[in-house]
Short mmCIF file of C-alpha atoms (C1' of nucleotides) in Angstrom, two decimals:
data_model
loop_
_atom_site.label_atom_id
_atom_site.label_comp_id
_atom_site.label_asym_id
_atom_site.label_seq_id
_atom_site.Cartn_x
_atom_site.Cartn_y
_atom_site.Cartn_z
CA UNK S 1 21.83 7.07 -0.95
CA UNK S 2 21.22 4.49 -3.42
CA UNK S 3 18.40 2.11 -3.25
CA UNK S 4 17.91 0.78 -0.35
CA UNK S 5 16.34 -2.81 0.90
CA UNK S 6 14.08 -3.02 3.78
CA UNK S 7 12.79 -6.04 5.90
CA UNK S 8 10.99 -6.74 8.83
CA UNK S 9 10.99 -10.50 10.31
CA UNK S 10 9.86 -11.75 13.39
CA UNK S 11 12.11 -14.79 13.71
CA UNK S 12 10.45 -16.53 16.56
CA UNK S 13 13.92 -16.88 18.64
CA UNK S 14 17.38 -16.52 17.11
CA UNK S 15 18.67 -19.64 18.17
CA UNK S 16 16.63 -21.45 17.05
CA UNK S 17 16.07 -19.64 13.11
CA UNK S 18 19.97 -18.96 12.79
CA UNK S 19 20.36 -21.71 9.87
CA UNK S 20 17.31 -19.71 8.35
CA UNK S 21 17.92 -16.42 9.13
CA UNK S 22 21.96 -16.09 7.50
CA UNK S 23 21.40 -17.92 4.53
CA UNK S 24 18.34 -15.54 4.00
CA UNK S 25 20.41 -12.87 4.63
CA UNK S 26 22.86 -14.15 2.22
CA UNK S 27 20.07 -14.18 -0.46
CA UNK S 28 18.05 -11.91 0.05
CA UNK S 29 20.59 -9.24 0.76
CA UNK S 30 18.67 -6.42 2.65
CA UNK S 31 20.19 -3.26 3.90
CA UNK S 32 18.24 -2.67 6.96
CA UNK S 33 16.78 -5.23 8.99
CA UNK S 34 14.51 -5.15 11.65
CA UNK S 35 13.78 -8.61 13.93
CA UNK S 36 11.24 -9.49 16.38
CA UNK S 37 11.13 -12.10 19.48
CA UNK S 38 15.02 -12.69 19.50
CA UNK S 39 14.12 -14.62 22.71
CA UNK S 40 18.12 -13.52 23.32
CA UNK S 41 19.16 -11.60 26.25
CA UNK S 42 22.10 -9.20 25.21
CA UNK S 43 24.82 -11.06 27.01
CA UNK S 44 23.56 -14.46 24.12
CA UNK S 45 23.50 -12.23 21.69
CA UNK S 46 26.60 -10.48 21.47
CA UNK S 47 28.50 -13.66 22.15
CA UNK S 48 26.89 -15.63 19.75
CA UNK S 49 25.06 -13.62 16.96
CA UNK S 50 26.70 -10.33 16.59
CA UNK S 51 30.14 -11.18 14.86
CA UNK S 52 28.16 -13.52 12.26
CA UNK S 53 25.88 -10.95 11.03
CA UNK S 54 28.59 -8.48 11.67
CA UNK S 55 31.21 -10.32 9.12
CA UNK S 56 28.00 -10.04 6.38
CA UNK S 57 28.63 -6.14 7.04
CA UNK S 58 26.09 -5.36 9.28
CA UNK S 59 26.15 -2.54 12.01
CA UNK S 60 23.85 -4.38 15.05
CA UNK S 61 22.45 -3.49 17.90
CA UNK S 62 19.62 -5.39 20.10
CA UNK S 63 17.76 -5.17 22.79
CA UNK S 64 16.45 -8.01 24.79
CA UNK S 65 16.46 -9.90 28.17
CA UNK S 66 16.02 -13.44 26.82
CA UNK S 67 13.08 -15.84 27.49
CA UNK S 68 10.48 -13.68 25.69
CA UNK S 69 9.93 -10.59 23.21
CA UNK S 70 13.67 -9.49 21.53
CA UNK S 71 13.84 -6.76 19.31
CA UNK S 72 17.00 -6.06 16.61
CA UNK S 73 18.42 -4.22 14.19
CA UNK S 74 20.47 -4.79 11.79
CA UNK S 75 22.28 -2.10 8.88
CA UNK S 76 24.36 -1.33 5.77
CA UNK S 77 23.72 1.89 5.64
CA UNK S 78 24.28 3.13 9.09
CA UNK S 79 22.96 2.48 12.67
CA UNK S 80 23.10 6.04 14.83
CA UNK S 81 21.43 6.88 17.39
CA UNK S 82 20.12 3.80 18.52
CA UNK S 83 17.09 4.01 21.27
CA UNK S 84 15.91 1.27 23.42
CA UNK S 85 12.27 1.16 24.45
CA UNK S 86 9.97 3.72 24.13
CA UNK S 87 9.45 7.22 26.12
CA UNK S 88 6.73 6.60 28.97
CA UNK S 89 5.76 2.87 27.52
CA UNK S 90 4.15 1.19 30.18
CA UNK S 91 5.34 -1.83 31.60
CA UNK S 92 3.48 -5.39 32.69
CA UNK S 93 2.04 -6.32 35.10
CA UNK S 94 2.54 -3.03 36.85
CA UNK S 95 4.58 0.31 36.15
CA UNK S 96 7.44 -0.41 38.47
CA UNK S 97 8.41 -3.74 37.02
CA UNK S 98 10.52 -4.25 34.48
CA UNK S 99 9.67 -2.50 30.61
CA UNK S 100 9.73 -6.03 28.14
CA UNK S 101 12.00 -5.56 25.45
CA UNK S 102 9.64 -4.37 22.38
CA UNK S 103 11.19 -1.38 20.58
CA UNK S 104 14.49 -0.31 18.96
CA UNK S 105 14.97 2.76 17.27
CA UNK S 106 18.14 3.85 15.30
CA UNK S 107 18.88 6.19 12.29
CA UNK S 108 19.45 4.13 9.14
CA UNK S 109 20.34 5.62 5.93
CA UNK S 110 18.76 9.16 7.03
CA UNK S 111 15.35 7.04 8.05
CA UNK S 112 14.01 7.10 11.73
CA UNK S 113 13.76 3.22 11.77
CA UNK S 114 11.99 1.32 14.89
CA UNK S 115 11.52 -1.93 15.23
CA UNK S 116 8.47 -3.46 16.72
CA UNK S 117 7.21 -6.15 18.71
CA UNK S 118 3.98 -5.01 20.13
CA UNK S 119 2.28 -7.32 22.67
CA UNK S 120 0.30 -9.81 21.54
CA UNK S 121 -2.87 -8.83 24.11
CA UNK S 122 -3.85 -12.17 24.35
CA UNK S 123 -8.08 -11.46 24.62
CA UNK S 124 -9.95 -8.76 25.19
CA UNK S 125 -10.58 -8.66 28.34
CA UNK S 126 -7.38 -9.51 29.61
CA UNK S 127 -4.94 -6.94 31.54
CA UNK S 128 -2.32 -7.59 28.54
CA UNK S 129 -5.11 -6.23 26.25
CA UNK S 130 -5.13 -2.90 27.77
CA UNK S 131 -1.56 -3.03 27.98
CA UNK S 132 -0.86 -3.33 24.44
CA UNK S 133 -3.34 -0.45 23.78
CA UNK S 134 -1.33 1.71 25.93
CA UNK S 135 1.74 0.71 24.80
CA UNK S 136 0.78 1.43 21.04
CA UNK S 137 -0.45 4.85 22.56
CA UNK S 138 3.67 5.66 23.49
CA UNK S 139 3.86 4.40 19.90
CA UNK S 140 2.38 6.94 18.40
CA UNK S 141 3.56 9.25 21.32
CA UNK S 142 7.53 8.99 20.14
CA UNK S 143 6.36 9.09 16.62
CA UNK S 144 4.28 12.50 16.61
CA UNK S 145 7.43 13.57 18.69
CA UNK S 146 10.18 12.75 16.19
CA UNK S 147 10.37 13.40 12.70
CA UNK S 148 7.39 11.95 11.43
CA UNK S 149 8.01 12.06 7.84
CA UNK S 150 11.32 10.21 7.68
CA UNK S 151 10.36 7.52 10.38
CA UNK S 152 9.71 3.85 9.38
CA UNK S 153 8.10 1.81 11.88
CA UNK S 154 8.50 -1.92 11.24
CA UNK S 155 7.62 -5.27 13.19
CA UNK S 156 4.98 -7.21 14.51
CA UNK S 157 1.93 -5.08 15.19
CA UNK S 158 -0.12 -7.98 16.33
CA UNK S 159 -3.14 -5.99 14.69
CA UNK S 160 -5.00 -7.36 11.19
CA UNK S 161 -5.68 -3.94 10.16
CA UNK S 162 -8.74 -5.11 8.30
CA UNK S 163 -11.32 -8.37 7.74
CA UNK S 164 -8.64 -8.64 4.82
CA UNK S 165 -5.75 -9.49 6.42
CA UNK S 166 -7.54 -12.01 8.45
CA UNK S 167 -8.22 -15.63 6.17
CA UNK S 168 -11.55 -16.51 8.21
CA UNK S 169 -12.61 -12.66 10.25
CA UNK S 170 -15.68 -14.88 11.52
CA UNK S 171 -13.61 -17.13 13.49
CA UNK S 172 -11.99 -13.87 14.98
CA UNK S 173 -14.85 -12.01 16.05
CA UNK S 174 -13.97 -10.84 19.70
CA UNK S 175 -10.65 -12.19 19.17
CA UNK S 176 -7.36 -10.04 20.02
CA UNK S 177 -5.38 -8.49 16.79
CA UNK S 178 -9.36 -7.30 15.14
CA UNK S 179 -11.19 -5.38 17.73
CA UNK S 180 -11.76 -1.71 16.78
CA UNK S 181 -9.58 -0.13 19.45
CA UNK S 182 -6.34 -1.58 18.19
CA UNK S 183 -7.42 -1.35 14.49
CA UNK S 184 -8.01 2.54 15.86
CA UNK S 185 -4.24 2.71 17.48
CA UNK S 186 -3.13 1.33 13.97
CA UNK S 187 -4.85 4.02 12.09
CA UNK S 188 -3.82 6.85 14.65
CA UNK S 189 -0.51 5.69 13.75
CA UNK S 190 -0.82 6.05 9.78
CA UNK S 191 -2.86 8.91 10.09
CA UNK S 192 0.42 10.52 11.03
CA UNK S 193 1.76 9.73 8.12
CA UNK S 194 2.77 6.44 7.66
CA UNK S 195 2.38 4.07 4.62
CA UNK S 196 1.51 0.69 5.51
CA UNK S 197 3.01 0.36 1.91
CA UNK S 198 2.20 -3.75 1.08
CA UNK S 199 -1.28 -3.06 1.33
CA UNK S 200 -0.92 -0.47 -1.25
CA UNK S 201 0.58 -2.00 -3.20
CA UNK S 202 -1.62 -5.15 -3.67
CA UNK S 203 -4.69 -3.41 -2.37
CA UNK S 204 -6.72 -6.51 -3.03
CA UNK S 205 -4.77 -9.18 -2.69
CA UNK S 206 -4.72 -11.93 -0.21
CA UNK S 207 -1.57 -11.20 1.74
CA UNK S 208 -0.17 -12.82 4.64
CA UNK S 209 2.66 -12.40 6.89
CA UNK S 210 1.99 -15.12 10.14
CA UNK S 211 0.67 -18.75 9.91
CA UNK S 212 -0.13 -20.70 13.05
CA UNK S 213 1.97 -23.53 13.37
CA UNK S 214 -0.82 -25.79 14.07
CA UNK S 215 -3.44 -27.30 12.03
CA UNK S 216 -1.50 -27.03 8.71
CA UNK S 217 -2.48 -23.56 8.41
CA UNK S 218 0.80 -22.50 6.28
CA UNK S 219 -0.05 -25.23 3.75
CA UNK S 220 -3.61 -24.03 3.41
CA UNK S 221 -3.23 -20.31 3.32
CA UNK S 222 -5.10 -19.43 6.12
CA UNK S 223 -2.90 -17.19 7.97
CA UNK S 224 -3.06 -12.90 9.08
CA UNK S 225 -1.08 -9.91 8.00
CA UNK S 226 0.05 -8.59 11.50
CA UNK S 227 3.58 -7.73 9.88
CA UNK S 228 3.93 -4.22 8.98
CA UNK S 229 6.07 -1.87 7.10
CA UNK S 230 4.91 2.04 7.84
CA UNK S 231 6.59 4.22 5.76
CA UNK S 232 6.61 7.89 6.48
CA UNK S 233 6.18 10.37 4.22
CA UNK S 234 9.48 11.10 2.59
CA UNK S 235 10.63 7.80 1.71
CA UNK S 236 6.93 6.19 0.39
CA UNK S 237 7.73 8.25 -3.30
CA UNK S 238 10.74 5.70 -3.04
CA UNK S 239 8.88 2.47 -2.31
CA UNK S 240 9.86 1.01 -5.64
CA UNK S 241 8.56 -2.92 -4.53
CA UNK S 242 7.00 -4.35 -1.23
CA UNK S 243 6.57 -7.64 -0.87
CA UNK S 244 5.84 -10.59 2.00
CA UNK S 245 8.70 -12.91 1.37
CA UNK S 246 6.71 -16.55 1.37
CA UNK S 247 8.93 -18.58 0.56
CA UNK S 248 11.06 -17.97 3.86
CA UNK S 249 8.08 -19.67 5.76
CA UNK S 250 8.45 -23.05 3.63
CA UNK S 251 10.64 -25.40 4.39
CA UNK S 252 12.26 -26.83 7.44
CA UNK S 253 12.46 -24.87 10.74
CA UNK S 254 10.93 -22.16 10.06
CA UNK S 255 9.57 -19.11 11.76
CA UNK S 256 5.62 -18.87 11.99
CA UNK S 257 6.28 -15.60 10.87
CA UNK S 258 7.31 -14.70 6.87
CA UNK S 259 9.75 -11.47 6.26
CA UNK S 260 8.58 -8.40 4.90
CA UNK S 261 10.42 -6.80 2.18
CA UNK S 262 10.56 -3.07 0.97
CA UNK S 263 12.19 -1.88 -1.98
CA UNK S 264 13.48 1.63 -1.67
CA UNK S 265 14.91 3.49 -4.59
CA UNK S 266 17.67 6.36 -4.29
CA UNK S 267 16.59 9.21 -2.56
CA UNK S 268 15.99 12.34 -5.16
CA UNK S 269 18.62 14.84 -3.92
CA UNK S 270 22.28 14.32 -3.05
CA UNK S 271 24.35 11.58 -3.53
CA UNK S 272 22.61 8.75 -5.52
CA UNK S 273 25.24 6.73 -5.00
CA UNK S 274 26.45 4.13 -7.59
CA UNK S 275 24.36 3.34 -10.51
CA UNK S 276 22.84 -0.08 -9.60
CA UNK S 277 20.38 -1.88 -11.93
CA UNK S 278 16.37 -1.79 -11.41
CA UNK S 279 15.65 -4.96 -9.18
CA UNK S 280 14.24 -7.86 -11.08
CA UNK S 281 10.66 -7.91 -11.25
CA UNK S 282 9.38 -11.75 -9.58
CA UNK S 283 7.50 -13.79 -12.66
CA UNK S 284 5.19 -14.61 -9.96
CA UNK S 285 3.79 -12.34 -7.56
CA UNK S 286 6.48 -12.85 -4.49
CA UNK S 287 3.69 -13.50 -1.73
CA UNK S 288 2.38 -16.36 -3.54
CA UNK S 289 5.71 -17.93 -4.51
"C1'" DA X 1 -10.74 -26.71 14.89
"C1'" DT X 2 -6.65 -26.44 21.14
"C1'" DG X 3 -3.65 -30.56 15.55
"C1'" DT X 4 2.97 -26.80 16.73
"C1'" DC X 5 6.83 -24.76 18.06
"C1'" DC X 6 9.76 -22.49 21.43
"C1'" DC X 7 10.91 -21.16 26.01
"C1'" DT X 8 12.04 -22.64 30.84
"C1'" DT X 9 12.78 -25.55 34.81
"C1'" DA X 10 12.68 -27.74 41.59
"C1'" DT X 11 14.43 -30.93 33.71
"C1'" DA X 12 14.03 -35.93 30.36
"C1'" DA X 13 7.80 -34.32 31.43
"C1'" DA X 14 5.20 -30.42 31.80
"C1'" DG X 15 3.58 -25.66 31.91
"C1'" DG X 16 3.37 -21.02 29.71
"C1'" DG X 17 3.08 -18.29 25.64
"C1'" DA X 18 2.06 -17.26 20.85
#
DNA sequence: ATGTCCCTTATAAAGGGA
């Protein structure tokens, strides 16, 4: 397999950040792609998304029911197996309504890739709160189930995994996305093995994947990293560059959300594929483009 | 710090969600 180019981008509706999201594509060039809050149902999506991304040589699949949530992916390098939802998530507001459209699992390139969107929980003490705990506990559930080393979980966690990723943690005390229970679901979840590979590497940087629309919070910095890229253990040797692509956030129409970006390299046995070239190193560190 | 953007509808103004 030769190298291989992940993302993770929660677009904030489809049909709204098409003119952003193919031209991106078309630059940026990644090989597996996982989106977040499509806002499409599948009906919209195949009739108006799928042929576009399709003709850039992408296999697609996506799961959604429109209005809210939306999850996608998108590959070059293969799409089997594909897996809506996850086993036993629980549902809102109760367990015999409908599941909300938050994971997609497929087989990409010989990686167990899902994409996320896990709910936002809104405050502490609301129901959604407990909800997204238990839905990150059938998370980790389907993860300790499947092969753990070769899964890459990537999306919208909706969980600053430390004061770090937050750009003010005292106006977030008691807030959603910091508490200790979800930062404890994150950490059950990489304590199975997966990389949350931006953070290392630029262990002390100020990274940030999500700016609040409001308030001129892009333009100032002050945003979170609730964007992830878990890598399990037998591609992180490969994670040649990871990155939180900025500059898709500037500009007109864009998401509140910026892409995440993982370089892999070949994989050490088999096929390496064609020779390609090392990617070009950015003069600038890519997050603060 | 409640200032934006995106969805939807008993739609052209307003409510819900992030």
């Amino acid at each position: 397999m030769p190298l291989v180019r992940l993302a993770t981008w929660n677009v904030n509706s489809a049909k709204i950040r098409l003119p952003r999201l193919l031209p991106w594509l078309d630059q940026r060039a990644p090989d597996v792609v996982c989106l977040q809050e499509t806002k499409a149902s599948d009906a919209e999506w195949s009739e108006t998304y799928d042929a576009e991304l399709r003709e850039r040589g992408y296999e697609v699949a996506h799961y959604g029911q429109g209005r809210w949530n939306g999850v996608a992916l998108l590959s070059r390098v293969g799409l089997d197996d594909v897996e809506r939802g996850l086993p036993g998530e629980p549902r809102f507001p109760a367990d015999d309504s409908a599941p909300e459209a938050r994971a997609l699992s497929a087989t990409c390139g010989g990686l167990r890739v899902t994409s996320v969107y896990v709910p936002n929980g809104r405050t502490p003490d609301d129901p959604h709160y407990a909800y997204k705990l238990r839905w990150l506990d059938a998370l980790h559930a389907m993860v300790s189930d499947g092969p753990t080393s070769s899964s890459v979980v990537a999306g919208d966690m909706n969980i600053a995994p430390t004061d770090a990723d937050v750009w003010d943690p005292s106006l977030f005390v008691d807030s959603t996305h910091v508490t200790p229970a979800e930062r404890k679901a994150l950490e059950s979840l990489t304590g199975l093995g997966l990389h949350d590979v931006v953070r290392d590497r630029w262990p002390g940087e100020r990274v940030f994947s999500y700016w609040d629309y409001r308030a001129g919070r892009f333009h100032q910095d002050q945003g979170m990293r609730i964007d992830l890229v878990l890598v399990g253990d037998d591609a992180v040797g490969r994670v040649r560059a990871a990155w939180i692509d900025r500059q898709a956030r500037k500009g007109s129409g864009p998401s509140d959300h910026a892409p995440v970006m993982v370089d892999l390299d070949e994989a050490p046995d088999g096929d390496i594929g064609p020779v390609v070239p090392p990617p070009t190193t950015p003069a600038k560190l890519p997050h603060l483009g």
